[in-house]
Amino acid sequence: MLTIGILDLQGNVSEHFEITTKALKNFENDSRVIKVRNSAEASCCDGIIISGGESTVIGKLLEKTGINNIIINEKIPVFGTCAGMVLSASKTDYEQPLLNLIDMEVKRNAFGRQKESFEKEIDILGYKFNGIFIRAPAVDQVGEDVHILSRLEDKIIGVKQGNNIAISFHPELTEDTRLHEYFIKEVLKCVE
């Protein structure tokens, strides 16, 4: 059974849970979505989604629960949105725990603080998507094995390395399942 976990330490957990459940209906696999609060639950997952929130707090909780070690040692694909992008990075503009899944340097709050949050139609994976940016990070630099999925003006807002995906914005706050489906396809490559 394909299991997609939603990290349940902070952020838009219920929204990711709902849209991932909806996205999985477009696949014929026997599948489920679970909330991940500890290393045992993480170990059951074929892929994990890390949503927005406060990346420093989430990073410390990942270490405290041991979920970080499960993700890294078991090479579980991760879809990081907003703070999840920061946590997926190898380097940020602030010292904090990181998963080092994608060879990139991320700047936190690259578009400004809460009051500068915005929505904008973006191009990603060859289609238009409504990007919701809330205290959003952006990628300053990427390693040579990192594929850039999307840019907004001069900022990189979507990347992929191996089966790990990171984006600056919040797809879980839309009704559009395409990015979650894209992640599920990446997870399926690992389990087939």
PDB file of N, CA and C in Angstrom, residues 65-169:
ATOM      1  N   THR A  65      12.151  14.277  17.555  1.00  0.00           N
ATOM      2  CA  THR A  65      11.356  13.071  17.317  1.00  0.00           C
ATOM      3  C   THR A  65      12.122  11.989  16.563  1.00  0.00           C
ATOM      4  N   GLY A  66      13.263  12.351  15.975  1.00  0.00           N
ATOM      5  CA  GLY A  66      14.026  11.394  15.176  1.00  0.00           C
ATOM      6  C   GLY A  66      13.502  11.220  13.763  1.00  0.00           C
ATOM      7  N   ILE A  67      12.488  12.001  13.395  1.00  0.00           N
ATOM      8  CA  ILE A  67      11.932  11.905  12.043  1.00  0.00           C
ATOM      9  C   ILE A  67      12.983  12.283  11.008  1.00  0.00           C
ATOM     10  N   ASN A  68      13.841  13.247  11.343  1.00  0.00           N
ATOM     11  CA  ASN A  68      14.899  13.653  10.408  1.00  0.00           C
ATOM     12  C   ASN A  68      15.774  12.465  10.018  1.00  0.00           C
ATOM     13  N   ASN A  69      16.164  11.644  10.987  1.00  0.00           N
ATOM     14  CA  ASN A  69      17.017  10.488  10.693  1.00  0.00           C
ATOM     15  C   ASN A  69      16.303   9.457   9.831  1.00  0.00           C
ATOM     16  N   ILE A  70      15.018   9.255  10.060  1.00  0.00           N
ATOM     17  CA  ILE A  70      14.240   8.313   9.241  1.00  0.00           C
ATOM     18  C   ILE A  70      14.200   8.803   7.796  1.00  0.00           C
ATOM     19  N   ILE A  71      13.881  10.076   7.593  1.00  0.00           N
ATOM     20  CA  ILE A  71      13.817  10.638   6.239  1.00  0.00           C
ATOM     21  C   ILE A  71      15.158  10.475   5.535  1.00  0.00           C
ATOM     22  N   ILE A  72      16.240  10.829   6.211  1.00  0.00           N
ATOM     23  CA  ILE A  72      17.573  10.790   5.597  1.00  0.00           C
ATOM     24  C   ILE A  72      18.042   9.355   5.381  1.00  0.00           C
ATOM     25  N   ASN A  73      17.990   8.527   6.418  1.00  0.00           N
ATOM     26  CA  ASN A  73      18.527   7.165   6.326  1.00  0.00           C
ATOM     27  C   ASN A  73      17.712   6.255   5.422  1.00  0.00           C
ATOM     28  N   GLU A  74      16.395   6.432   5.397  1.00  0.00           N
ATOM     29  CA  GLU A  74      15.541   5.592   4.558  1.00  0.00           C
ATOM     30  C   GLU A  74      15.301   6.218   3.182  1.00  0.00           C
ATOM     31  N   LYS A  75      15.914   7.395   2.955  1.00  0.00           N
ATOM     32  CA  LYS A  75      15.805   8.099   1.670  1.00  0.00           C
ATOM     33  C   LYS A  75      14.344   8.258   1.223  1.00  0.00           C
ATOM     34  N   ILE A  76      13.515   8.702   2.147  1.00  0.00           N
ATOM     35  CA  ILE A  76      12.097   8.918   1.855  1.00  0.00           C
ATOM     36  C   ILE A  76      11.956  10.214   1.057  1.00  0.00           C
ATOM     37  N   PRO A  77      11.314  10.167  -0.117  1.00  0.00           N
ATOM     38  CA  PRO A  77      11.106  11.396  -0.884  1.00  0.00           C
ATOM     39  C   PRO A  77      10.289  12.413  -0.085  1.00  0.00           C
ATOM     40  N   VAL A  78      10.672  13.674  -0.227  1.00  0.00           N
ATOM     41  CA  VAL A  78      10.010  14.761   0.501  1.00  0.00           C
ATOM     42  C   VAL A  78       9.506  15.809  -0.484  1.00  0.00           C
ATOM     43  N   PHE A  79       8.301  16.298  -0.215  1.00  0.00           N
ATOM     44  CA  PHE A  79       7.725  17.441  -0.911  1.00  0.00           C
ATOM     45  C   PHE A  79       7.640  18.546   0.129  1.00  0.00           C
ATOM     46  N   GLY A  80       8.515  19.541   0.020  1.00  0.00           N
ATOM     47  CA  GLY A  80       8.564  20.628   0.977  1.00  0.00           C
ATOM     48  C   GLY A  80       7.919  21.876   0.422  1.00  0.00           C
ATOM     49  N   THR A  81       6.921  22.410   1.144  1.00  0.00           N
ATOM     50  CA  THR A  81       6.268  23.645   0.730  1.00  0.00           C
ATOM     51  C   THR A  81       6.558  24.723   1.768  1.00  0.00           C
ATOM     52  N   CYS A  82       6.974  25.883   1.309  1.00  0.00           N
ATOM     53  CA  CYS A  82       7.294  27.037   2.155  1.00  0.00           C
ATOM     54  C   CYS A  82       8.366  26.663   3.184  1.00  0.00           C
ATOM     55  N   ALA A  83       8.035  26.520   4.450  1.00  0.00           N
ATOM     56  CA  ALA A  83       9.044  26.123   5.442  1.00  0.00           C
ATOM     57  C   ALA A  83       9.650  24.768   5.088  1.00  0.00           C
ATOM     58  N   GLY A  84       8.869  23.914   4.431  1.00  0.00           N
ATOM     59  CA  GLY A  84       9.395  22.628   3.967  1.00  0.00           C
ATOM     60  C   GLY A  84      10.508  22.798   2.955  1.00  0.00           C
ATOM     61  N   MET A  85      10.440  23.876   2.155  1.00  0.00           N
ATOM     62  CA  MET A  85      11.534  24.186   1.235  1.00  0.00           C
ATOM     63  C   MET A  85      12.789  24.528   2.025  1.00  0.00           C
ATOM     64  N   VAL A  86      12.633  25.366   3.034  1.00  0.00           N
ATOM     65  CA  VAL A  86      13.780  25.757   3.860  1.00  0.00           C
ATOM     66  C   VAL A  86      14.417  24.520   4.480  1.00  0.00           C
ATOM     67  N   LEU A  87      13.607  23.648   5.051  1.00  0.00           N
ATOM     68  CA  LEU A  87      14.119  22.457   5.732  1.00  0.00           C
ATOM     69  C   LEU A  87      14.778  21.470   4.777  1.00  0.00           C
ATOM     70  N   SER A  88      14.376  21.472   3.508  1.00  0.00           N
ATOM     71  CA  SER A  88      14.967  20.571   2.509  1.00  0.00           C
ATOM     72  C   SER A  88      16.342  21.031   2.044  1.00  0.00           C
ATOM     73  N   ALA A  89      16.695  22.263   2.340  1.00  0.00           N
ATOM     74  CA  ALA A  89      17.919  22.885   1.826  1.00  0.00           C
ATOM     75  C   ALA A  89      19.184  22.345   2.484  1.00  0.00           C
ATOM     76  N   SER A  90      20.296  22.572   1.787  1.00  0.00           N
ATOM     77  CA  SER A  90      21.611  22.266   2.355  1.00  0.00           C
ATOM     78  C   SER A  90      22.159  23.468   3.125  1.00  0.00           C
ATOM     79  N   LYS A  91      21.616  24.672   2.816  1.00  0.00           N
ATOM     80  CA  LYS A  91      22.101  25.886   3.476  1.00  0.00           C
ATOM     81  C   LYS A  91      21.000  26.944   3.443  1.00  0.00           C
ATOM     82  N   THR A  92      20.937  27.753   4.522  1.00  0.00           N
ATOM     83  CA  THR A  92      20.006  28.884   4.556  1.00  0.00           C
ATOM     84  C   THR A  92      20.748  30.121   5.050  1.00  0.00           C
ATOM     85  N   ASP A  93      20.030  31.231   5.066  1.00  0.00           N
ATOM     86  CA  ASP A  93      20.599  32.485   5.557  1.00  0.00           C
ATOM     87  C   ASP A  93      20.488  32.600   7.076  1.00  0.00           C
ATOM     88  N   TYR A  94      20.125  31.511   7.746  1.00  0.00           N
ATOM     89  CA  TYR A  94      19.931  31.517   9.193  1.00  0.00           C
ATOM     90  C   TYR A  94      20.353  30.150   9.711  1.00  0.00           C
ATOM     91  N   GLU A  95      21.060  30.115  10.824  1.00  0.00           N
ATOM     92  CA  GLU A  95      21.511  28.831  11.354  1.00  0.00           C
ATOM     93  C   GLU A  95      20.345  28.093  12.004  1.00  0.00           C
ATOM     94  N   GLN A  96      20.060  26.903  11.493  1.00  0.00           N
ATOM     95  CA  GLN A  96      18.944  26.100  11.987  1.00  0.00           C
ATOM     96  C   GLN A  96      19.119  24.661  11.517  1.00  0.00           C
ATOM     97  N   PRO A  97      18.375  23.720  12.112  1.00  0.00           N
ATOM     98  CA  PRO A  97      18.453  22.334  11.645  1.00  0.00           C
ATOM     99  C   PRO A  97      17.895  22.208  10.223  1.00  0.00           C
ATOM    100  N   LEU A  98      18.600  21.453   9.375  1.00  0.00           N
ATOM    101  CA  LEU A  98      18.185  21.230   7.987  1.00  0.00           C
ATOM    102  C   LEU A  98      18.271  19.744   7.653  1.00  0.00           C
ATOM    103  N   LEU A  99      17.486  19.321   6.666  1.00  0.00           N
ATOM    104  CA  LEU A  99      17.526  17.933   6.214  1.00  0.00           C
ATOM    105  C   LEU A  99      18.589  17.695   5.145  1.00  0.00           C
ATOM    106  N   ASN A 100      19.039  18.761   4.484  1.00  0.00           N
ATOM    107  CA  ASN A 100      20.082  18.655   3.463  1.00  0.00           C
ATOM    108  C   ASN A 100      19.697  17.656   2.364  1.00  0.00           C
ATOM    109  N   LEU A 101      18.471  17.771   1.866  1.00  0.00           N
ATOM    110  CA  LEU A 101      17.973  16.873   0.826  1.00  0.00           C
ATOM    111  C   LEU A 101      18.212  17.414  -0.574  1.00  0.00           C
ATOM    112  N   ILE A 102      18.266  18.730  -0.689  1.00  0.00           N
ATOM    113  CA  ILE A 102      18.437  19.384  -1.989  1.00  0.00           C
ATOM    114  C   ILE A 102      19.607  20.347  -1.884  1.00  0.00           C
ATOM    115  N   ASP A 103      20.523  20.250  -2.847  1.00  0.00           N
ATOM    116  CA  ASP A 103      21.722  21.081  -2.866  1.00  0.00           C
ATOM    117  C   ASP A 103      21.344  22.502  -3.284  1.00  0.00           C
ATOM    118  N   MET A 104      20.926  23.281  -2.306  1.00  0.00           N
ATOM    119  CA  MET A 104      20.490  24.652  -2.584  1.00  0.00           C
ATOM    120  C   MET A 104      20.675  25.510  -1.344  1.00  0.00           C
ATOM    121  N   GLU A 105      20.818  26.803  -1.602  1.00  0.00           N
ATOM    122  CA  GLU A 105      20.846  27.794  -0.525  1.00  0.00           C
ATOM    123  C   GLU A 105      19.540  28.575  -0.588  1.00  0.00           C
ATOM    124  N   VAL A 106      18.838  28.619   0.536  1.00  0.00           N
ATOM    125  CA  VAL A 106      17.517  29.237   0.591  1.00  0.00           C
ATOM    126  C   VAL A 106      17.546  30.471   1.484  1.00  0.00           C
ATOM    127  N   LYS A 107      16.868  31.503   1.013  1.00  0.00           N
ATOM    128  CA  LYS A 107      16.687  32.710   1.825  1.00  0.00           C
ATOM    129  C   LYS A 107      15.274  32.685   2.396  1.00  0.00           C
ATOM    130  N   ARG A 108      15.177  32.722   3.715  1.00  0.00           N
ATOM    131  CA  ARG A 108      13.870  32.752   4.373  1.00  0.00           C
ATOM    132  C   ARG A 108      13.213  34.116   4.165  1.00  0.00           C
ATOM    133  N   ASN A 109      11.901  34.145   4.136  1.00  0.00           N
ATOM    134  CA  ASN A 109      11.135  35.397   3.993  1.00  0.00           C
ATOM    135  C   ASN A 109      11.653  36.261   2.839  1.00  0.00           C
ATOM    136  N   ALA A 110      11.976  35.630   1.718  1.00  0.00           N
ATOM    137  CA  ALA A 110      12.581  36.335   0.583  1.00  0.00           C
ATOM    138  C   ALA A 110      11.654  37.375  -0.040  1.00  0.00           C
ATOM    139  N   PHE A 111      10.357  37.215   0.153  1.00  0.00           N
ATOM    140  CA  PHE A 111       9.386  38.148  -0.417  1.00  0.00           C
ATOM    141  C   PHE A 111       8.845  39.121   0.626  1.00  0.00           C
ATOM    142  N   GLY A 112       9.375  39.062   1.834  1.00  0.00           N
ATOM    143  CA  GLY A 112       8.920  39.952   2.892  1.00  0.00           C
ATOM    144  C   GLY A 112       8.192  39.204   3.994  1.00  0.00           C
ATOM    145  N   ARG A 113       7.691  39.952   4.926  1.00  0.00           N
ATOM    146  CA  ARG A 113       7.010  39.402   6.099  1.00  0.00           C
ATOM    147  C   ARG A 113       5.538  39.099   5.795  1.00  0.00           C
ATOM    148  N   GLN A 114       4.801  38.771   6.831  1.00  0.00           N
ATOM    149  CA  GLN A 114       3.392  38.372   6.715  1.00  0.00           C
ATOM    150  C   GLN A 114       2.563  39.383   5.918  1.00  0.00           C
ATOM    151  N   LYS A 115       2.737  40.667   6.187  1.00  0.00           N
ATOM    152  CA  LYS A 115       1.913  41.680   5.518  1.00  0.00           C
ATOM    153  C   LYS A 115       2.221  41.802   4.025  1.00  0.00           C
ATOM    154  N   GLU A 116       3.360  41.279   3.579  1.00  0.00           N
ATOM    155  CA  GLU A 116       3.691  41.292   2.156  1.00  0.00           C
ATOM    156  C   GLU A 116       3.266  40.010   1.445  1.00  0.00           C
ATOM    157  N   SER A 117       2.490  39.162   2.094  1.00  0.00           N
ATOM    158  CA  SER A 117       2.009  37.927   1.475  1.00  0.00           C
ATOM    159  C   SER A 117       1.155  38.268   0.255  1.00  0.00           C
ATOM    160  N   PHE A 118       1.141  37.366  -0.747  1.00  0.00           N
ATOM    161  CA  PHE A 118       0.423  37.654  -1.991  1.00  0.00           C
ATOM    162  C   PHE A 118       0.085  36.367  -2.736  1.00  0.00           C
ATOM    163  N   GLU A 119      -0.801  36.514  -3.732  1.00  0.00           N
ATOM    164  CA  GLU A 119      -1.124  35.440  -4.666  1.00  0.00           C
ATOM    165  C   GLU A 119      -0.715  35.896  -6.053  1.00  0.00           C
ATOM    166  N   LYS A 120      -0.179  34.950  -6.842  1.00  0.00           N
ATOM    167  CA  LYS A 120       0.225  35.292  -8.203  1.00  0.00           C
ATOM    168  C   LYS A 120       0.202  34.036  -9.056  1.00  0.00           C
ATOM    169  N   GLU A 121      -0.279  34.183 -10.280  1.00  0.00           N
ATOM    170  CA  GLU A 121      -0.242  33.060 -11.211  1.00  0.00           C
ATOM    171  C   GLU A 121       1.203  32.849 -11.650  1.00  0.00           C
ATOM    172  N   ILE A 122       1.655  31.613 -11.540  1.00  0.00           N
ATOM    173  CA  ILE A 122       3.036  31.288 -11.901  1.00  0.00           C
ATOM    174  C   ILE A 122       3.046  30.170 -12.933  1.00  0.00           C
ATOM    175  N   ASP A 123       4.179  30.013 -13.584  1.00  0.00           N
ATOM    176  CA  ASP A 123       4.408  28.889 -14.490  1.00  0.00           C
ATOM    177  C   ASP A 123       5.246  27.858 -13.757  1.00  0.00           C
ATOM    178  N   ILE A 124       4.756  26.611 -13.734  1.00  0.00           N
ATOM    179  CA  ILE A 124       5.513  25.518 -13.131  1.00  0.00           C
ATOM    180  C   ILE A 124       5.159  24.236 -13.873  1.00  0.00           C
ATOM    181  N   LEU A 125       6.165  23.475 -14.231  1.00  0.00           N
ATOM    182  CA  LEU A 125       5.984  22.197 -14.917  1.00  0.00           C
ATOM    183  C   LEU A 125       5.182  22.334 -16.206  1.00  0.00           C
ATOM    184  N   GLY A 126       5.283  23.494 -16.848  1.00  0.00           N
ATOM    185  CA  GLY A 126       4.617  23.701 -18.130  1.00  0.00           C
ATOM    186  C   GLY A 126       3.162  24.126 -18.048  1.00  0.00           C
ATOM    187  N   TYR A 127       2.672  24.471 -16.876  1.00  0.00           N
ATOM    188  CA  TYR A 127       1.303  24.953 -16.757  1.00  0.00           C
ATOM    189  C   TYR A 127       1.227  26.119 -15.776  1.00  0.00           C
ATOM    190  N   LYS A 128       0.090  26.794 -15.803  1.00  0.00           N
ATOM    191  CA  LYS A 128      -0.173  27.915 -14.893  1.00  0.00           C
ATOM    192  C   LYS A 128      -0.695  27.362 -13.570  1.00  0.00           C
ATOM    193  N   PHE A 129      -0.267  27.989 -12.491  1.00  0.00           N
ATOM    194  CA  PHE A 129      -0.684  27.560 -11.154  1.00  0.00           C
ATOM    195  C   PHE A 129      -0.854  28.800 -10.296  1.00  0.00           C
ATOM    196  N   ASN A 130      -1.879  28.816  -9.445  1.00  0.00           N
ATOM    197  CA  ASN A 130      -2.098  29.943  -8.541  1.00  0.00           C
ATOM    198  C   ASN A 130      -1.179  29.791  -7.331  1.00  0.00           C
ATOM    199  N   GLY A 131      -0.112  30.567  -7.288  1.00  0.00           N
ATOM    200  CA  GLY A 131       0.833  30.505  -6.183  1.00  0.00           C
ATOM    201  C   GLY A 131       0.400  31.408  -5.042  1.00  0.00           C
ATOM    202  N   ILE A 132       0.313  30.835  -3.841  1.00  0.00           N
ATOM    203  CA  ILE A 132      -0.025  31.602  -2.643  1.00  0.00           C
ATOM    204  C   ILE A 132       1.246  31.690  -1.800  1.00  0.00           C
ATOM    205  N   PHE A 133       1.782  32.894  -1.678  1.00  0.00           N
ATOM    206  CA  PHE A 133       3.068  33.129  -1.027  1.00  0.00           C
ATOM    207  C   PHE A 133       2.841  33.808   0.322  1.00  0.00           C
ATOM    208  N   ILE A 134       3.191  33.113   1.403  1.00  0.00           N
ATOM    209  CA  ILE A 134       3.022  33.633   2.757  1.00  0.00           C
ATOM    210  C   ILE A 134       4.375  33.565   3.460  1.00  0.00           C
ATOM    211  N   ARG A 135       4.997  34.723   3.683  1.00  0.00           N
ATOM    212  CA  ARG A 135       6.353  34.757   4.264  1.00  0.00           C
ATOM    213  C   ARG A 135       7.251  33.761   3.532  1.00  0.00           C
ATOM    214  N   ALA A 136       7.170  33.766   2.226  1.00  0.00           N
ATOM    215  CA  ALA A 136       7.762  32.715   1.402  1.00  0.00           C
ATOM    216  C   ALA A 136       9.277  32.828   1.269  1.00  0.00           C
ATOM    217  N   PRO A 137       9.940  31.676   1.271  1.00  0.00           N
ATOM    218  CA  PRO A 137      11.372  31.644   0.980  1.00  0.00           C
ATOM    219  C   PRO A 137      11.603  31.648  -0.531  1.00  0.00           C
ATOM    220  N   ALA A 138      12.847  31.774  -0.929  1.00  0.00           N
ATOM    221  CA  ALA A 138      13.248  31.605  -2.327  1.00  0.00           C
ATOM    222  C   ALA A 138      14.657  31.033  -2.331  1.00  0.00           C
ATOM    223  N   VAL A 139      15.004  30.418  -3.441  1.00  0.00           N
ATOM    224  CA  VAL A 139      16.311  29.786  -3.576  1.00  0.00           C
ATOM    225  C   VAL A 139      17.292  30.792  -4.164  1.00  0.00           C
ATOM    226  N   ASP A 140      18.425  30.981  -3.483  1.00  0.00           N
ATOM    227  CA  ASP A 140      19.474  31.877  -3.978  1.00  0.00           C
ATOM    228  C   ASP A 140      20.419  31.169  -4.939  1.00  0.00           C
ATOM    229  N   GLN A 141      20.777  29.927  -4.616  1.00  0.00           N
ATOM    230  CA  GLN A 141      21.734  29.171  -5.434  1.00  0.00           C
ATOM    231  C   GLN A 141      21.341  27.708  -5.440  1.00  0.00           C
ATOM    232  N   VAL A 142      21.641  27.027  -6.565  1.00  0.00           N
ATOM    233  CA  VAL A 142      21.406  25.584  -6.646  1.00  0.00           C
ATOM    234  C   VAL A 142      22.670  24.883  -7.118  1.00  0.00           C
ATOM    235  N   GLY A 143      22.822  23.624  -6.703  1.00  0.00           N
ATOM    236  CA  GLY A 143      23.901  22.783  -7.183  1.00  0.00           C
ATOM    237  C   GLY A 143      23.598  22.299  -8.593  1.00  0.00           C
ATOM    238  N   GLU A 144      24.588  21.693  -9.223  1.00  0.00           N
ATOM    239  CA  GLU A 144      24.436  21.309 -10.630  1.00  0.00           C
ATOM    240  C   GLU A 144      23.422  20.192 -10.855  1.00  0.00           C
ATOM    241  N   ASP A 145      23.101  19.393  -9.849  1.00  0.00           N
ATOM    242  CA  ASP A 145      22.131  18.304 -10.002  1.00  0.00           C
ATOM    243  C   ASP A 145      20.704  18.718  -9.660  1.00  0.00           C
ATOM    244  N   VAL A 146      20.497  19.979  -9.393  1.00  0.00           N
ATOM    245  CA  VAL A 146      19.169  20.478  -9.024  1.00  0.00           C
ATOM    246  C   VAL A 146      18.481  21.035 -10.267  1.00  0.00           C
ATOM    247  N   HIS A 147      17.251  20.594 -10.491  1.00  0.00           N
ATOM    248  CA  HIS A 147      16.450  21.081 -11.614  1.00  0.00           C
ATOM    249  C   HIS A 147      15.546  22.208 -11.121  1.00  0.00           C
ATOM    250  N   ILE A 148      15.585  23.320 -11.816  1.00  0.00           N
ATOM    251  CA  ILE A 148      14.714  24.448 -11.474  1.00  0.00           C
ATOM    252  C   ILE A 148      13.362  24.217 -12.134  1.00  0.00           C
ATOM    253  N   LEU A 149      12.312  24.173 -11.324  1.00  0.00           N
ATOM    254  CA  LEU A 149      10.956  23.942 -11.816  1.00  0.00           C
ATOM    255  C   LEU A 149      10.210  25.232 -12.096  1.00  0.00           C
ATOM    256  N   SER A 150      10.552  26.301 -11.360  1.00  0.00           N
ATOM    257  CA  SER A 150       9.813  27.544 -11.524  1.00  0.00           C
ATOM    258  C   SER A 150      10.599  28.731 -10.981  1.00  0.00           C
ATOM    259  N   ARG A 151      10.348  29.874 -11.608  1.00  0.00           N
ATOM    260  CA  ARG A 151      10.907  31.150 -11.158  1.00  0.00           C
ATOM    261  C   ARG A 151       9.779  32.170 -11.084  1.00  0.00           C
ATOM    262  N   LEU A 152       9.966  33.128 -10.222  1.00  0.00           N
ATOM    263  CA  LEU A 152       9.079  34.285 -10.164  1.00  0.00           C
ATOM    264  C   LEU A 152       9.987  35.496 -10.231  1.00  0.00           C
ATOM    265  N   GLU A 153       9.929  36.169 -11.372  1.00  0.00           N
ATOM    266  CA  GLU A 153      10.849  37.262 -11.665  1.00  0.00           C
ATOM    267  C   GLU A 153      12.275  36.723 -11.557  1.00  0.00           C
ATOM    268  N   ASP A 154      13.098  37.267 -10.673  1.00  0.00           N
ATOM    269  CA  ASP A 154      14.489  36.807 -10.586  1.00  0.00           C
ATOM    270  C   ASP A 154      14.701  35.760  -9.495  1.00  0.00           C
ATOM    271  N   LYS A 155      13.626  35.291  -8.878  1.00  0.00           N
ATOM    272  CA  LYS A 155      13.744  34.351  -7.758  1.00  0.00           C
ATOM    273  C   LYS A 155      13.351  32.931  -8.177  1.00  0.00           C
ATOM    274  N   ILE A 156      14.109  31.950  -7.695  1.00  0.00           N
ATOM    275  CA  ILE A 156      13.781  30.542  -7.917  1.00  0.00           C
ATOM    276  C   ILE A 156      12.778  30.134  -6.844  1.00  0.00           C
ATOM    277  N   ILE A 157      11.619  29.606  -7.281  1.00  0.00           N
ATOM    278  CA  ILE A 157      10.552  29.259  -6.331  1.00  0.00           C
ATOM    279  C   ILE A 157      10.155  27.782  -6.378  1.00  0.00           C
ATOM    280  N   GLY A 158      10.784  27.009  -7.243  1.00  0.00           N
ATOM    281  CA  GLY A 158      10.487  25.582  -7.317  1.00  0.00           C
ATOM    282  C   GLY A 158      11.693  24.815  -7.808  1.00  0.00           C
ATOM    283  N   VAL A 159      12.057  23.740  -7.099  1.00  0.00           N
ATOM    284  CA  VAL A 159      13.228  22.935  -7.468  1.00  0.00           C
ATOM    285  C   VAL A 159      12.940  21.453  -7.234  1.00  0.00           C
ATOM    286  N   LYS A 160      13.779  20.630  -7.871  1.00  0.00           N
ATOM    287  CA  LYS A 160      13.694  19.180  -7.701  1.00  0.00           C
ATOM    288  C   LYS A 160      15.100  18.608  -7.776  1.00  0.00           C
ATOM    289  N   GLN A 161      15.412  17.710  -6.869  1.00  0.00           N
ATOM    290  CA  GLN A 161      16.659  16.957  -6.935  1.00  0.00           C
ATOM    291  C   GLN A 161      16.330  15.519  -6.562  1.00  0.00           C
ATOM    292  N   GLY A 162      16.626  14.597  -7.465  1.00  0.00           N
ATOM    293  CA  GLY A 162      16.229  13.213  -7.248  1.00  0.00           C
ATOM    294  C   GLY A 162      14.720  13.157  -7.141  1.00  0.00           C
ATOM    295  N   ASN A 163      14.221  12.554  -6.079  1.00  0.00           N
ATOM    296  CA  ASN A 163      12.774  12.458  -5.863  1.00  0.00           C
ATOM    297  C   ASN A 163      12.262  13.490  -4.862  1.00  0.00           C
ATOM    298  N   ASN A 164      13.094  14.452  -4.507  1.00  0.00           N
ATOM    299  CA  ASN A 164      12.712  15.504  -3.562  1.00  0.00           C
ATOM    300  C   ASN A 164      12.317  16.770  -4.313  1.00  0.00           C
ATOM    301  N   ILE A 165      11.216  17.367  -3.879  1.00  0.00           N
ATOM    302  CA  ILE A 165      10.676  18.565  -4.515  1.00  0.00           C
ATOM    303  C   ILE A 165      10.496  19.630  -3.436  1.00  0.00           C
ATOM    304  N   ALA A 166      10.808  20.879  -3.774  1.00  0.00           N
ATOM    305  CA  ALA A 166      10.598  21.977  -2.831  1.00  0.00           C
ATOM    306  C   ALA A 166      10.063  23.186  -3.586  1.00  0.00           C
ATOM    307  N   ILE A 167       9.044  23.812  -3.008  1.00  0.00           N
ATOM    308  CA  ILE A 167       8.454  25.008  -3.600  1.00  0.00           C
ATOM    309  C   ILE A 167       8.249  26.069  -2.517  1.00  0.00           C
ATOM    310  N   SER A 168       8.237  27.332  -2.941  1.00  0.00           N
ATOM    311  CA  SER A 168       8.128  28.467  -2.016  1.00  0.00           C
ATOM    312  C   SER A 168       6.719  28.716  -1.515  1.00  0.00           C
ATOM    313  N   PHE A 169       5.740  28.247  -2.251  1.00  0.00           N
ATOM    314  CA  PHE A 169       4.358  28.654  -2.018  1.00  0.00           C
ATOM    315  C   PHE A 169       3.517  27.509  -1.443  1.00  0.00           C
TER     316      PHE A 169
END
